[in-house]
Amino acid sequence: MRAHQIMERVQEEQRRWYGVKEPRQVLVVTPTYTRAFQALHLTGLLHSLRNVPYPLTWIVVEAGGTTNATASLLARSGLTFVHIPFPDRMPHDWADRHATENRMRLHALRVIRERKMDGVVVFADDSNVHSMELFDEVQKVQWMGAVSVGILAHTGAADQPRLSEEDKQNMPLPVQGPACNSSGHLAGWHMFNSLPFSGKTATVVGEAAPVLPRGLEWAGFVLNSRMLWKEVEGKPDWVKDLDAVGENGEEIENPLTLLNDPSSVEPLGNCGKKVLLWWLRVEARTDSKFPQGWVIEPPLDIVVPAKRTPWPETTTELPSELLDDKQDQEDRRLSRANKSSRPRSTTKRKGDLQGKEN
């Protein structure tokens, strides 16, 4: 415990001397909905967010309206949070779910603008995994930045066909992120190639098949919240007015929709060379039975009575069968020892007798 406190103090001093001098608040946007793995995913994410060494507000948008189970989990998180209801329910189809999550994120951005929340916006889905270095890196963004995202698309199912060595060599690099030119500026995007998975992906949530991202994922972008405000000093003209985004009901694919000139995005993470988070979609079947918020009420049913456990009672004494076996083994060992010693003594006596006769 003492060593842990010393290390924590050293890290604080390092951040004070070499880190960001005036850190901005991190505004974390997370779409979610009630399902079997919601508590599992949100619990993992909140423990990551509690380790972020900067001021942080967690903006959680819940499909179908806010629920007591989610509100209770957020209240216990120890984080500053905003719990926002979203009227539409989350669909079971993956394509429709992606579209609904995009609208939920856009809804969160409008709340940030209305409340004039100041900071760096990070899009953290509840099932993703984040490096702490990500939150250091986002402090560098001026308006909108991009980081590399690892795409974990394989299910690992036992019935998946084995790949040949040639197929393994030709598999796409499972990364989405910015690609830079020699001067360190954005030159394009490295996209996840989904062609090898054509016809093999999941269409319904909970289906035992790979789930793939659709185009550029929101998780790979961060932005200065001031670019969302109506009036702010120094706002670039290549940033769209948020009111003009999705006003006719068109689908919002990714944050590049907020820009008139996508080439102005700032590559982060050593020009995209560092993977700072991992995109993952793991869900239970939609018909899974689970306790609300994983709180068991009423108590569990008795399956095995306490006085009749399925395990045999153990004693300090060995069973009589084992004792008999051990005794037989000892007798056989002594018998072999006696037999091996007899020929040597007989030979010796014969030699003695021959010597005496001579």
CSV table of C-alpha atoms in Angstrom, one decimal:
chain,number,residue,atom,x,y,z
A,1,MET,CA,0.0,0.0,0.0
A,2,ARG,CA,2.8,2.4,0.9
A,3,ALA,CA,4.6,1.6,-2.5
A,4,HIS,CA,1.3,2.3,-4.3
A,5,GLN,CA,1.0,5.7,-2.6
A,6,ILE,CA,4.6,6.6,-3.5
A,7,MET,CA,4.1,5.7,-7.2
A,8,GLU,CA,0.9,7.7,-7.3
A,9,ARG,CA,2.7,10.7,-5.8
A,10,VAL,CA,5.5,10.4,-8.4
A,11,GLN,CA,3.0,10.2,-11.2
A,12,GLU,CA,1.2,13.4,-10.0
A,13,GLU,CA,4.6,15.2,-9.8
A,14,GLN,CA,5.4,14.1,-13.4
A,15,ARG,CA,2.1,15.3,-14.7
A,16,ARG,CA,2.6,18.6,-12.8
A,17,TRP,CA,6.0,19.2,-14.3
A,18,TYR,CA,5.8,17.6,-17.8
A,19,GLY,CA,2.0,17.2,-18.4
A,20,VAL,CA,-0.7,19.6,-19.6
A,21,LYS,CA,-0.3,22.9,-17.7
A,22,GLU,CA,-4.0,24.0,-18.0
A,23,PRO,CA,-6.0,20.8,-18.7
A,24,ARG,CA,-9.4,21.1,-20.2
A,25,GLN,CA,-12.5,19.3,-19.0
A,26,VAL,CA,-13.2,15.9,-20.8
A,27,LEU,CA,-16.8,15.6,-21.9
A,28,VAL,CA,-17.4,11.8,-22.4
A,29,VAL,CA,-20.5,11.0,-24.6
A,30,THR,CA,-21.8,7.4,-24.2
A,31,PRO,CA,-25.0,6.1,-25.8
A,32,THR,CA,-26.6,3.1,-23.9
A,33,TYR,CA,-29.8,1.2,-23.4
A,34,THR,CA,-31.1,-1.5,-21.0
A,35,ARG,CA,-29.9,-5.0,-21.9
A,36,ALA,CA,-28.2,-8.0,-20.3
A,37,PHE,CA,-24.6,-6.6,-20.7
A,38,GLN,CA,-25.4,-2.9,-20.0
A,39,ALA,CA,-24.3,-3.1,-16.3
A,40,LEU,CA,-21.2,-5.1,-17.3
A,41,HIS,CA,-20.1,-2.6,-20.0
A,42,LEU,CA,-20.9,0.6,-18.0
A,43,THR,CA,-19.1,-0.7,-14.9
A,44,GLY,CA,-16.0,-1.4,-17.0
A,45,LEU,CA,-16.1,2.1,-18.6
A,46,LEU,CA,-16.8,4.0,-15.4
A,47,HIS,CA,-13.7,2.4,-13.7
A,48,SER,CA,-11.6,3.5,-16.7
A,49,LEU,CA,-13.1,7.1,-16.4
A,50,ARG,CA,-12.4,7.2,-12.7
A,51,ASN,CA,-8.7,6.9,-13.5
A,52,VAL,CA,-8.6,9.9,-15.9
A,53,PRO,CA,-6.4,12.6,-14.2
A,54,TYR,CA,-8.4,15.5,-15.6
A,55,PRO,CA,-11.8,17.2,-14.8
A,56,LEU,CA,-14.4,15.0,-16.4
A,57,THR,CA,-18.2,15.0,-17.0
A,58,TRP,CA,-19.9,11.8,-18.3
A,59,ILE,CA,-22.8,12.4,-20.6
A,60,VAL,CA,-24.9,9.3,-20.8
A,61,VAL,CA,-27.7,9.2,-23.4
A,62,GLU,CA,-30.2,6.3,-22.8
A,63,ALA,CA,-32.4,5.0,-25.5
A,64,GLY,CA,-36.1,4.5,-24.6
A,65,GLY,CA,-35.8,7.1,-21.7
A,66,THR,CA,-33.8,7.0,-18.5
A,67,THR,CA,-34.2,4.0,-16.2
A,68,ASN,CA,-33.7,3.7,-12.4
A,69,ALA,CA,-31.1,0.9,-12.9
A,70,THR,CA,-28.9,3.1,-15.1
A,71,ALA,CA,-29.4,6.1,-12.8
A,72,SER,CA,-28.5,4.1,-9.8
A,73,LEU,CA,-25.3,2.8,-11.4
A,74,LEU,CA,-24.3,6.4,-12.4
A,75,ALA,CA,-25.0,7.7,-8.9
A,76,ARG,CA,-22.6,5.1,-7.5
A,77,SER,CA,-19.9,5.9,-10.0
A,78,GLY,CA,-18.4,8.8,-8.1
A,79,LEU,CA,-18.2,10.8,-11.4
A,80,THR,CA,-19.9,14.0,-12.4
A,81,PHE,CA,-22.5,12.9,-14.9
A,82,VAL,CA,-25.5,14.1,-17.0
A,83,HIS,CA,-28.1,11.4,-17.7
A,84,ILE,CA,-30.1,12.3,-20.8
A,85,PRO,CA,-33.2,10.5,-22.1
A,86,PHE,CA,-33.6,9.6,-25.8
A,87,PRO,CA,-37.2,8.9,-26.9
A,88,ASP,CA,-36.5,6.2,-29.5
A,89,ARG,CA,-36.0,2.6,-28.3
A,90,MET,CA,-32.9,0.7,-29.4
A,91,PRO,CA,-33.6,-1.6,-32.4
A,92,HIS,CA,-32.4,-5.2,-32.4
A,93,ASP,CA,-31.0,-5.0,-35.9
A,94,TRP,CA,-27.4,-3.9,-36.0
A,95,ALA,CA,-27.7,-1.5,-39.0
A,96,ASP,CA,-30.6,0.3,-37.2
A,97,ARG,CA,-28.8,0.2,-33.9
A,98,HIS,CA,-25.8,2.0,-35.5
A,99,ALA,CA,-28.1,4.7,-37.0
A,100,THR,CA,-29.9,5.2,-33.6
A,101,GLU,CA,-26.6,5.5,-31.7
A,102,ASN,CA,-25.5,8.2,-34.2
A,103,ARG,CA,-28.7,10.2,-33.5
A,104,MET,CA,-28.1,9.8,-29.8
A,105,ARG,CA,-24.6,11.2,-30.1
A,106,LEU,CA,-25.9,14.1,-32.1
A,107,HIS,CA,-28.5,14.7,-29.4
A,108,ALA,CA,-25.7,14.8,-26.8
A,109,LEU,CA,-23.8,17.4,-28.8
A,110,ARG,CA,-26.9,19.6,-28.9
A,111,VAL,CA,-27.2,19.4,-25.1
A,112,ILE,CA,-23.5,20.4,-24.8
A,113,ARG,CA,-24.2,23.4,-27.0
A,114,GLU,CA,-27.3,24.4,-25.1
A,115,ARG,CA,-25.6,24.2,-21.8
A,116,LYS,CA,-22.4,25.7,-23.2
A,117,MET,CA,-20.3,23.0,-21.7
A,118,ASP,CA,-16.6,23.7,-22.2
A,119,GLY,CA,-14.0,21.0,-22.8
A,120,VAL,CA,-12.9,18.2,-25.2
A,121,VAL,CA,-15.6,15.9,-26.4
A,122,VAL,CA,-14.7,12.1,-26.4
A,123,PHE,CA,-17.1,9.5,-27.8
A,124,ALA,CA,-16.8,6.5,-25.5
A,125,ASP,CA,-19.1,3.6,-26.3
A,126,ASP,CA,-19.9,1.5,-23.3
A,127,SER,CA,-18.3,-1.7,-24.7
A,128,ASN,CA,-15.1,-0.1,-26.0
A,129,VAL,CA,-11.7,-0.4,-24.2
A,130,HIS,CA,-9.7,2.8,-23.7
A,131,SER,CA,-6.0,3.5,-23.0
A,132,MET,CA,-5.3,6.2,-20.4
A,133,GLU,CA,-2.9,7.7,-22.9
A,134,LEU,CA,-6.0,8.6,-25.0
A,135,PHE,CA,-7.1,11.2,-22.4
A,136,ASP,CA,-3.6,12.7,-22.4
A,137,GLU,CA,-3.6,12.9,-26.2
A,138,VAL,CA,-7.0,14.6,-26.5
A,139,GLN,CA,-5.8,17.6,-24.5
A,140,LYS,CA,-3.7,18.5,-27.6
A,141,VAL,CA,-6.6,19.0,-30.0
A,142,GLN,CA,-7.4,22.5,-31.2
A,143,TRP,CA,-10.7,21.9,-33.0
A,144,MET,CA,-11.2,18.3,-34.2
A,145,GLY,CA,-8.8,15.5,-33.9
A,146,ALA,CA,-8.6,11.8,-34.9
A,147,VAL,CA,-6.9,8.8,-33.3
A,148,SER,CA,-6.4,5.2,-34.4
A,149,VAL,CA,-8.9,2.6,-33.3
A,150,GLY,CA,-8.2,-1.1,-33.1
A,151,ILE,CA,-11.2,-3.0,-34.5
A,152,LEU,CA,-11.9,-6.3,-32.6
A,153,ALA,CA,-14.2,-8.0,-35.1
A,154,HIS,CA,-13.6,-11.7,-34.6
A,155,THR,CA,-15.9,-13.8,-32.5
A,156,GLY,CA,-13.4,-16.6,-31.8
A,157,ALA,CA,-16.1,-19.2,-32.3
A,158,ALA,CA,-15.0,-22.8,-32.5
A,159,ASP,CA,-16.9,-23.4,-35.8
A,160,GLN,CA,-15.1,-20.6,-37.7
A,161,PRO,CA,-13.1,-22.0,-40.7
A,162,ARG,CA,-9.3,-22.2,-40.4
A,163,LEU,CA,-7.5,-19.7,-42.5
A,164,SER,CA,-4.6,-20.7,-44.8
A,165,GLU,CA,-1.2,-18.9,-44.4
A,166,GLU,CA,-1.9,-16.9,-47.6
A,167,ASP,CA,-5.3,-15.8,-46.2
A,168,LYS,CA,-3.7,-14.8,-42.9
A,169,GLN,CA,-1.1,-12.7,-44.8
A,170,ASN,CA,-3.8,-11.0,-46.8
A,171,MET,CA,-6.1,-10.3,-43.8
A,172,PRO,CA,-6.8,-6.5,-43.4
A,173,LEU,CA,-5.0,-4.6,-40.7
A,174,PRO,CA,-7.8,-4.3,-38.1
A,175,VAL,CA,-7.3,-0.5,-37.5
A,176,GLN,CA,-9.2,2.6,-38.4
A,177,GLY,CA,-7.3,5.9,-38.2
A,178,PRO,CA,-5.7,8.9,-39.8
A,179,ALA,CA,-2.9,8.5,-42.3
A,180,CYS,CA,-0.3,11.3,-42.5
A,181,ASN,CA,2.1,12.6,-45.2
A,182,SER,CA,5.8,13.2,-44.7
A,183,SER,CA,5.1,16.6,-43.1
A,184,GLY,CA,2.8,15.1,-40.5
A,185,HIS,CA,-0.5,16.4,-41.9
A,186,LEU,CA,-3.6,14.5,-42.6
A,187,ALA,CA,-3.4,12.8,-46.1
A,188,GLY,CA,-6.2,10.3,-45.8
A,189,TRP,CA,-7.7,7.5,-43.7
A,190,HIS,CA,-6.9,3.9,-43.1
A,191,MET,CA,-10.2,2.1,-43.2
A,192,PHE,CA,-11.1,-1.3,-41.9
A,193,ASN,CA,-11.6,-3.6,-45.0
A,194,SER,CA,-14.8,-5.6,-44.5
A,195,LEU,CA,-14.7,-7.5,-47.8
A,196,PRO,CA,-13.3,-10.7,-46.3
A,197,PHE,CA,-16.3,-10.8,-43.9
A,198,SER,CA,-18.9,-10.4,-46.7
A,199,GLY,CA,-21.9,-12.5,-46.0
A,200,LYS,CA,-20.5,-13.6,-42.6
A,201,THR,CA,-21.4,-10.7,-40.3
A,202,ALA,CA,-24.2,-10.5,-37.7
A,203,THR,CA,-27.4,-8.7,-38.7
A,204,VAL,CA,-29.2,-9.0,-35.4
A,205,VAL,CA,-27.9,-8.1,-31.9
A,206,GLY,CA,-26.7,-11.3,-30.1
A,207,GLU,CA,-26.1,-13.3,-33.2
A,208,ALA,CA,-23.0,-15.5,-33.1
A,209,ALA,CA,-21.1,-13.8,-36.0
A,210,PRO,CA,-18.6,-10.9,-36.3
A,211,VAL,CA,-19.9,-7.4,-35.8
A,212,LEU,CA,-18.2,-4.7,-38.0
A,213,PRO,CA,-18.1,-1.0,-37.8
A,214,ARG,CA,-19.9,1.1,-40.5
A,215,GLY,CA,-17.4,3.4,-42.1
A,216,LEU,CA,-15.4,5.7,-39.7
A,217,GLU,CA,-16.4,5.1,-36.1
A,218,TRP,CA,-17.3,8.1,-33.8
A,219,ALA,CA,-14.9,6.6,-31.2
A,220,GLY,CA,-12.0,7.6,-33.4
A,221,PHE,CA,-12.7,11.4,-33.2
A,222,VAL,CA,-12.4,14.1,-30.5
A,223,LEU,CA,-13.5,17.7,-30.7
A,224,ASN,CA,-13.4,21.0,-29.0
A,225,SER,CA,-16.9,21.6,-27.6
A,226,ARG,CA,-16.6,25.3,-28.6
A,227,MET,CA,-17.0,24.4,-32.2
A,228,LEU,CA,-20.6,23.4,-31.4
A,229,TRP,CA,-21.5,26.8,-29.8
A,230,LYS,CA,-23.4,29.3,-31.9
A,231,GLU,CA,-21.0,32.2,-31.2
A,232,VAL,CA,-17.4,31.8,-30.2
A,233,GLU,CA,-14.3,33.7,-31.0
A,234,GLY,CA,-11.9,32.1,-33.5
A,235,LYS,CA,-14.3,29.4,-34.7
A,236,PRO,CA,-13.1,28.3,-38.1
A,237,ASP,CA,-15.3,28.8,-41.1
A,238,TRP,CA,-14.9,25.2,-42.2
A,239,VAL,CA,-17.0,24.1,-39.2
A,240,LYS,CA,-20.8,23.8,-39.9
A,241,ASP,CA,-23.5,25.2,-37.7
A,242,LEU,CA,-24.9,22.3,-35.7
A,243,ASP,CA,-28.5,23.3,-36.6
A,244,ALA,CA,-27.6,22.5,-40.3
A,245,VAL,CA,-26.5,18.9,-39.4
A,246,GLY,CA,-29.2,16.3,-39.8
A,247,GLU,CA,-32.0,19.0,-40.2
A,248,ASN,CA,-33.7,17.1,-43.0
A,249,GLY,CA,-33.5,13.7,-41.2
A,250,GLU,CA,-30.5,12.5,-43.1
A,251,GLU,CA,-28.3,9.9,-41.3
A,252,ILE,CA,-25.2,11.2,-39.6
A,253,GLU,CA,-22.4,8.7,-40.4
A,254,ASN,CA,-19.5,10.2,-38.4
A,255,PRO,CA,-18.3,13.6,-37.0
A,256,LEU,CA,-16.8,14.6,-40.3
A,257,THR,CA,-20.4,15.6,-41.2
A,258,LEU,CA,-19.9,18.5,-38.8
A,259,LEU,CA,-17.2,19.9,-41.1
A,260,ASN,CA,-17.2,21.7,-44.5
A,261,ASP,CA,-13.5,20.7,-45.0
A,262,PRO,CA,-12.6,17.3,-43.5
A,263,SER,CA,-8.9,17.8,-44.4
A,264,SER,CA,-8.6,20.1,-41.4
A,265,VAL,CA,-8.8,17.2,-38.9
A,266,GLU,CA,-5.7,17.0,-36.7
A,267,PRO,CA,-4.1,13.6,-36.5
A,268,LEU,CA,-3.3,12.6,-32.9
A,269,GLY,CA,-1.4,9.7,-31.3
A,270,ASN,CA,1.9,10.2,-33.2
A,271,CYS,CA,0.1,10.8,-36.5
A,272,GLY,CA,-2.1,7.8,-36.0
A,273,LYS,CA,0.7,5.4,-35.3
A,274,LYS,CA,-0.5,4.6,-31.8
A,275,VAL,CA,-3.7,2.7,-31.2
A,276,LEU,CA,-5.3,4.4,-28.2
A,277,LEU,CA,-8.6,2.5,-27.9
A,278,TRP,CA,-10.3,-0.7,-29.1
A,279,TRP,CA,-13.7,-1.0,-30.7
A,280,LEU,CA,-15.6,-4.1,-29.6
A,281,ARG,CA,-19.2,-5.3,-29.8
A,282,VAL,CA,-20.1,-8.1,-27.4
A,283,GLU,CA,-23.7,-8.6,-26.5
A,284,ALA,CA,-25.9,-11.3,-25.1
A,285,ARG,CA,-28.9,-12.7,-27.0
A,286,THR,CA,-31.8,-10.3,-27.1
A,287,ASP,CA,-34.0,-12.9,-25.3
A,288,SER,CA,-31.5,-13.4,-22.5
A,289,LYS,CA,-32.9,-13.5,-19.0
A,290,PHE,CA,-31.1,-11.4,-16.5
A,291,PRO,CA,-31.9,-9.5,-13.2
A,292,GLN,CA,-32.5,-5.8,-13.5
A,293,GLY,CA,-29.1,-4.0,-12.9
A,294,TRP,CA,-27.8,-7.4,-11.8
A,295,VAL,CA,-29.4,-7.0,-8.4
A,296,ILE,CA,-30.9,-10.3,-7.2
A,297,GLU,CA,-34.3,-9.6,-5.8
A,298,PRO,CA,-35.9,-11.8,-4.4
A,299,PRO,CA,-33.0,-14.0,-3.2
A,300,LEU,CA,-31.7,-16.9,-5.2
A,301,ASP,CA,-33.6,-20.2,-5.2
A,302,ILE,CA,-32.1,-23.2,-3.4
A,303,VAL,CA,-30.8,-25.7,-5.9
A,304,VAL,CA,-28.7,-27.9,-3.6
A,305,PRO,CA,-29.5,-28.0,0.2
A,306,ALA,CA,-26.7,-26.9,2.5
A,307,LYS,CA,-26.8,-30.2,4.4
A,308,ARG,CA,-26.7,-32.3,1.3
A,309,THR,CA,-23.9,-30.8,-0.8
A,310,PRO,CA,-22.8,-32.6,-4.0
A,311,TRP,CA,-19.3,-33.0,-2.6
A,312,PRO,CA,-18.3,-36.0,-0.5
A,313,GLU,CA,-17.4,-35.3,3.1
A,314,THR,CA,-13.7,-35.6,3.8
A,315,THR,CA,-12.0,-37.1,6.9
A,316,THR,CA,-8.5,-37.0,8.2
A,317,GLU,CA,-8.1,-40.8,8.2
A,318,LEU,CA,-7.4,-42.7,5.0
A,319,PRO,CA,-10.0,-45.3,3.9
A,320,SER,CA,-9.3,-48.9,4.8
A,321,GLU,CA,-8.9,-49.8,1.1
A,322,LEU,CA,-6.0,-47.3,0.7
A,323,LEU,CA,-4.4,-48.6,4.0
A,324,ASP,CA,-4.6,-52.2,2.7
A,325,ASP,CA,-3.0,-51.1,-0.6
A,326,LYS,CA,-0.2,-49.3,1.1
A,327,GLN,CA,0.5,-52.3,3.3
A,328,ASP,CA,0.6,-54.6,0.3
A,329,GLN,CA,3.1,-52.3,-1.4
A,330,GLU,CA,5.3,-52.2,1.6
A,331,ASP,CA,5.3,-56.0,1.9
A,332,ARG,CA,6.2,-56.4,-1.8
A,333,ARG,CA,9.0,-53.9,-1.4
A,334,LEU,CA,10.5,-55.8,1.6
A,335,SER,CA,10.2,-59.1,-0.3
A,336,ARG,CA,12.1,-57.7,-3.2
A,337,ALA,CA,14.8,-56.3,-0.9
A,338,ASN,CA,15.3,-59.7,0.8
A,339,LYS,CA,15.5,-61.6,-2.5
A,340,SER,CA,18.2,-59.2,-3.9
A,341,SER,CA,20.4,-59.6,-0.8
A,342,ARG,CA,20.4,-63.4,-0.7
A,343,PRO,CA,22.6,-64.2,-3.7
A,344,ARG,CA,25.3,-61.9,-2.6
A,345,SER,CA,25.6,-63.5,0.9
A,346,THR,CA,25.6,-67.0,-0.7
A,347,THR,CA,28.4,-66.2,-3.0
A,348,LYS,CA,30.4,-64.7,-0.2
A,349,ARG,CA,30.0,-67.9,1.9
A,350,LYS,CA,31.0,-70.1,-1.0
A,351,GLY,CA,34.2,-68.1,-1.4
A,352,ASP,CA,35.0,-68.3,2.2
A,353,LEU,CA,34.6,-72.1,2.2
A,354,GLN,CA,36.9,-72.5,-0.8
A,355,GLY,CA,39.5,-70.4,0.9
A,356,LYS,CA,39.4,-72.5,4.0
A,357,GLU,CA,39.7,-75.8,2.0
A,358,ASN,CA,42.9,-74.5,0.2
